[in-house]
XYZ file of C-alpha atoms in Angstrom:
182
model
C 19.977 -17.902 -51.024
C 19.013 -19.107 -54.490
C 17.260 -22.468 -54.658
C 15.676 -24.207 -57.608
C 11.897 -24.511 -57.079
C 10.103 -27.856 -56.751
C 12.369 -30.863 -56.317
C 15.674 -29.223 -57.209
C 17.657 -32.463 -56.921
C 15.636 -33.819 -59.824
C 17.019 -31.105 -62.119
C 19.916 -32.824 -63.838
C 22.734 -30.688 -65.255
C 25.609 -31.761 -67.517
C 28.693 -29.541 -67.526
C 30.766 -29.442 -70.713
C 34.001 -27.649 -69.818
C 37.610 -28.649 -70.496
C 39.216 -26.408 -67.866
C 39.281 -28.445 -64.652
C 39.186 -25.589 -62.158
C 36.317 -23.878 -63.988
C 34.370 -27.160 -64.154
C 34.888 -27.901 -60.445
C 33.866 -24.371 -59.433
C 30.772 -24.567 -61.610
C 29.883 -27.987 -60.192
C 30.155 -26.684 -56.613
C 28.042 -23.622 -57.451
C 25.338 -25.766 -59.047
C 25.198 -28.156 -56.092
C 25.050 -25.248 -53.649
C 21.982 -23.800 -55.390
C 20.241 -27.156 -55.562
C 20.993 -28.892 -58.857
C 22.281 -32.415 -59.475
C 25.402 -32.479 -61.657
C 25.266 -35.724 -63.653
C 28.676 -35.401 -65.283
C 31.488 -33.266 -66.617
C 32.516 -33.688 -70.252
C 35.838 -32.385 -71.560
C 35.056 -32.656 -75.287
C 32.132 -32.360 -77.672
C 32.251 -36.079 -78.384
C 32.101 -36.888 -74.667
C 29.212 -34.421 -74.244
C 27.159 -36.292 -76.846
C 27.903 -39.646 -75.200
C 27.078 -38.407 -71.686
C 23.868 -36.778 -72.895
C 22.705 -40.133 -74.255
C 23.686 -41.948 -71.059
C 22.648 -39.422 -68.391
C 19.654 -37.626 -69.985
C 20.330 -34.218 -68.406
C 17.575 -31.614 -68.166
C 19.990 -28.818 -69.151
C 23.535 -28.716 -70.544
C 26.010 -25.958 -69.689
C 28.359 -25.866 -72.685
C 31.706 -24.145 -73.134
C 32.546 -23.303 -76.743
C 36.279 -24.053 -76.921
C 36.779 -27.707 -75.966
C 39.332 -30.492 -76.229
C 39.145 -32.716 -79.300
C 38.078 -32.057 -82.850
C 34.571 -30.777 -82.114
C 33.818 -27.443 -80.491
C 30.852 -26.779 -78.210
C 28.745 -25.268 -80.974
C 29.089 -28.359 -83.180
C 28.340 -30.597 -80.188
C 25.265 -28.500 -79.351
C 23.891 -28.896 -82.880
C 24.262 -32.680 -82.691
C 22.786 -32.878 -79.181
C 19.852 -30.640 -80.113
C 19.138 -32.820 -83.158
C 19.394 -36.147 -81.317
C 18.027 -35.339 -77.868
C 16.437 -31.861 -77.863
C 18.146 -31.015 -74.571
C 18.244 -27.297 -73.696
C 21.781 -25.891 -73.917
C 23.189 -22.779 -72.282
C 26.555 -21.621 -73.578
C 29.134 -20.452 -71.039
C 32.110 -18.852 -72.718
C 34.779 -16.196 -72.577
C 34.222 -15.498 -76.282
C 31.661 -12.948 -77.425
C 32.919 -11.995 -80.892
C 30.414 -11.547 -83.725
C 31.218 -14.844 -85.475
C 30.865 -16.880 -82.265
C 27.554 -15.221 -81.428
C 26.288 -15.812 -84.991
C 27.155 -19.520 -84.742
C 25.546 -19.799 -81.295
C 22.320 -18.171 -82.499
C 22.061 -20.786 -85.259
C 21.936 -23.567 -82.626
C 18.732 -22.140 -81.092
C 20.355 -22.399 -77.671
C 18.514 -21.612 -74.453
C 21.046 -19.019 -73.372
C 24.497 -17.488 -73.596
C 26.498 -16.334 -70.566
C 29.922 -14.702 -70.751
C 32.528 -15.829 -68.203
C 33.097 -15.157 -65.397
C 29.615 -16.439 -64.615
C 27.390 -14.647 -62.114
C 25.494 -17.145 -59.921
C 22.176 -15.276 -60.191
C 22.434 -15.105 -63.995
C 23.315 -18.805 -64.130
C 20.338 -19.680 -61.920
C 17.989 -17.509 -64.002
C 19.284 -19.035 -67.233
C 18.814 -22.605 -66.014
C 15.336 -21.953 -64.616
C 14.302 -20.195 -67.830
C 15.551 -23.119 -69.944
C 13.725 -25.608 -67.700
C 10.507 -23.582 -67.876
C 10.609 -23.337 -71.681
C 11.266 -27.080 -71.947
C 8.348 -27.924 -69.606
C 6.077 -25.594 -71.569
C 7.126 -27.116 -74.882
C 6.667 -30.680 -73.537
C 3.156 -29.823 -72.255
C 2.272 -28.333 -75.617
C 3.480 -31.451 -77.430
C 1.406 -33.658 -75.102
C -1.664 -31.529 -75.797
C -1.037 -31.670 -79.531
C -0.863 -35.451 -79.409
C -4.493 -35.543 -78.273
C -5.863 -32.288 -79.720
C -7.779 -32.014 -82.933
C -5.648 -30.977 -85.862
C -6.632 -29.126 -88.994
C -7.801 -31.613 -91.590
C -7.696 -31.178 -95.338
C -10.976 -31.712 -97.239
C -9.388 -34.913 -98.584
C -9.106 -36.189 -94.983
C -5.350 -35.778 -94.462
C -4.526 -34.450 -90.953
C -2.104 -31.512 -90.962
C 0.922 -31.256 -88.682
C 1.094 -28.029 -86.692
C 4.369 -26.156 -86.183
C 5.112 -24.641 -82.760
C 7.969 -22.369 -81.677
C 8.995 -23.037 -78.047
C 10.981 -19.798 -78.030
C 7.971 -17.703 -79.076
C 5.392 -19.878 -77.305
C 3.091 -19.844 -80.309
C 2.165 -21.540 -83.529
C 4.495 -20.500 -86.337
C 2.502 -21.867 -89.263
C -0.752 -20.229 -90.336
C -1.610 -22.614 -93.123
C -0.401 -25.750 -94.847
C -0.387 -27.268 -98.279
C -1.698 -30.808 -98.153
C 1.015 -33.194 -99.371
C -1.650 -35.504 -100.757
C -3.933 -33.227 -102.810
C -2.045 -29.882 -102.657
C -5.091 -28.081 -101.203
C -4.279 -25.096 -98.934
C -5.544 -25.638 -95.368
C -5.894 -22.553 -93.147
C -4.562 -22.913 -89.590
C -6.455 -22.239 -86.362
């Protein structure tokens, strides 16, 4: 049986799905494999509100939702405000939908009907990437940064998806000197 490693009940999941039966089935599946479901949102607007109130570790987001905002728009707002990993669960896999999803830098994309093993793997992967990114950010807060000859510290750019620095050099905003990265 699948079980989330290390304190599974602490892994908080928000479901964003406007079809009641699908949402209830997903909730039961998540509980059975060891996750805590902190809420079910029916619309993009409700998803944003619940994310702010419940602080989920991962959001499972349908694309077609009730209300004036679809799941992709909601994901962009949530990512910008909270940085919460989002996995899309949808019956739609057309080129335009996939293009829009890619632009959100989501943590995953699963086509319905959802396979429990794929769901589990997607959630655990999203949680792992988030932990890795958070550790990196903590290290960066205390690590030495490249410094321009004028004394201005440079901000480093990191890609959580690639797990590496994405900037190799910076132009100092103060003196316009080029500073080579590590």
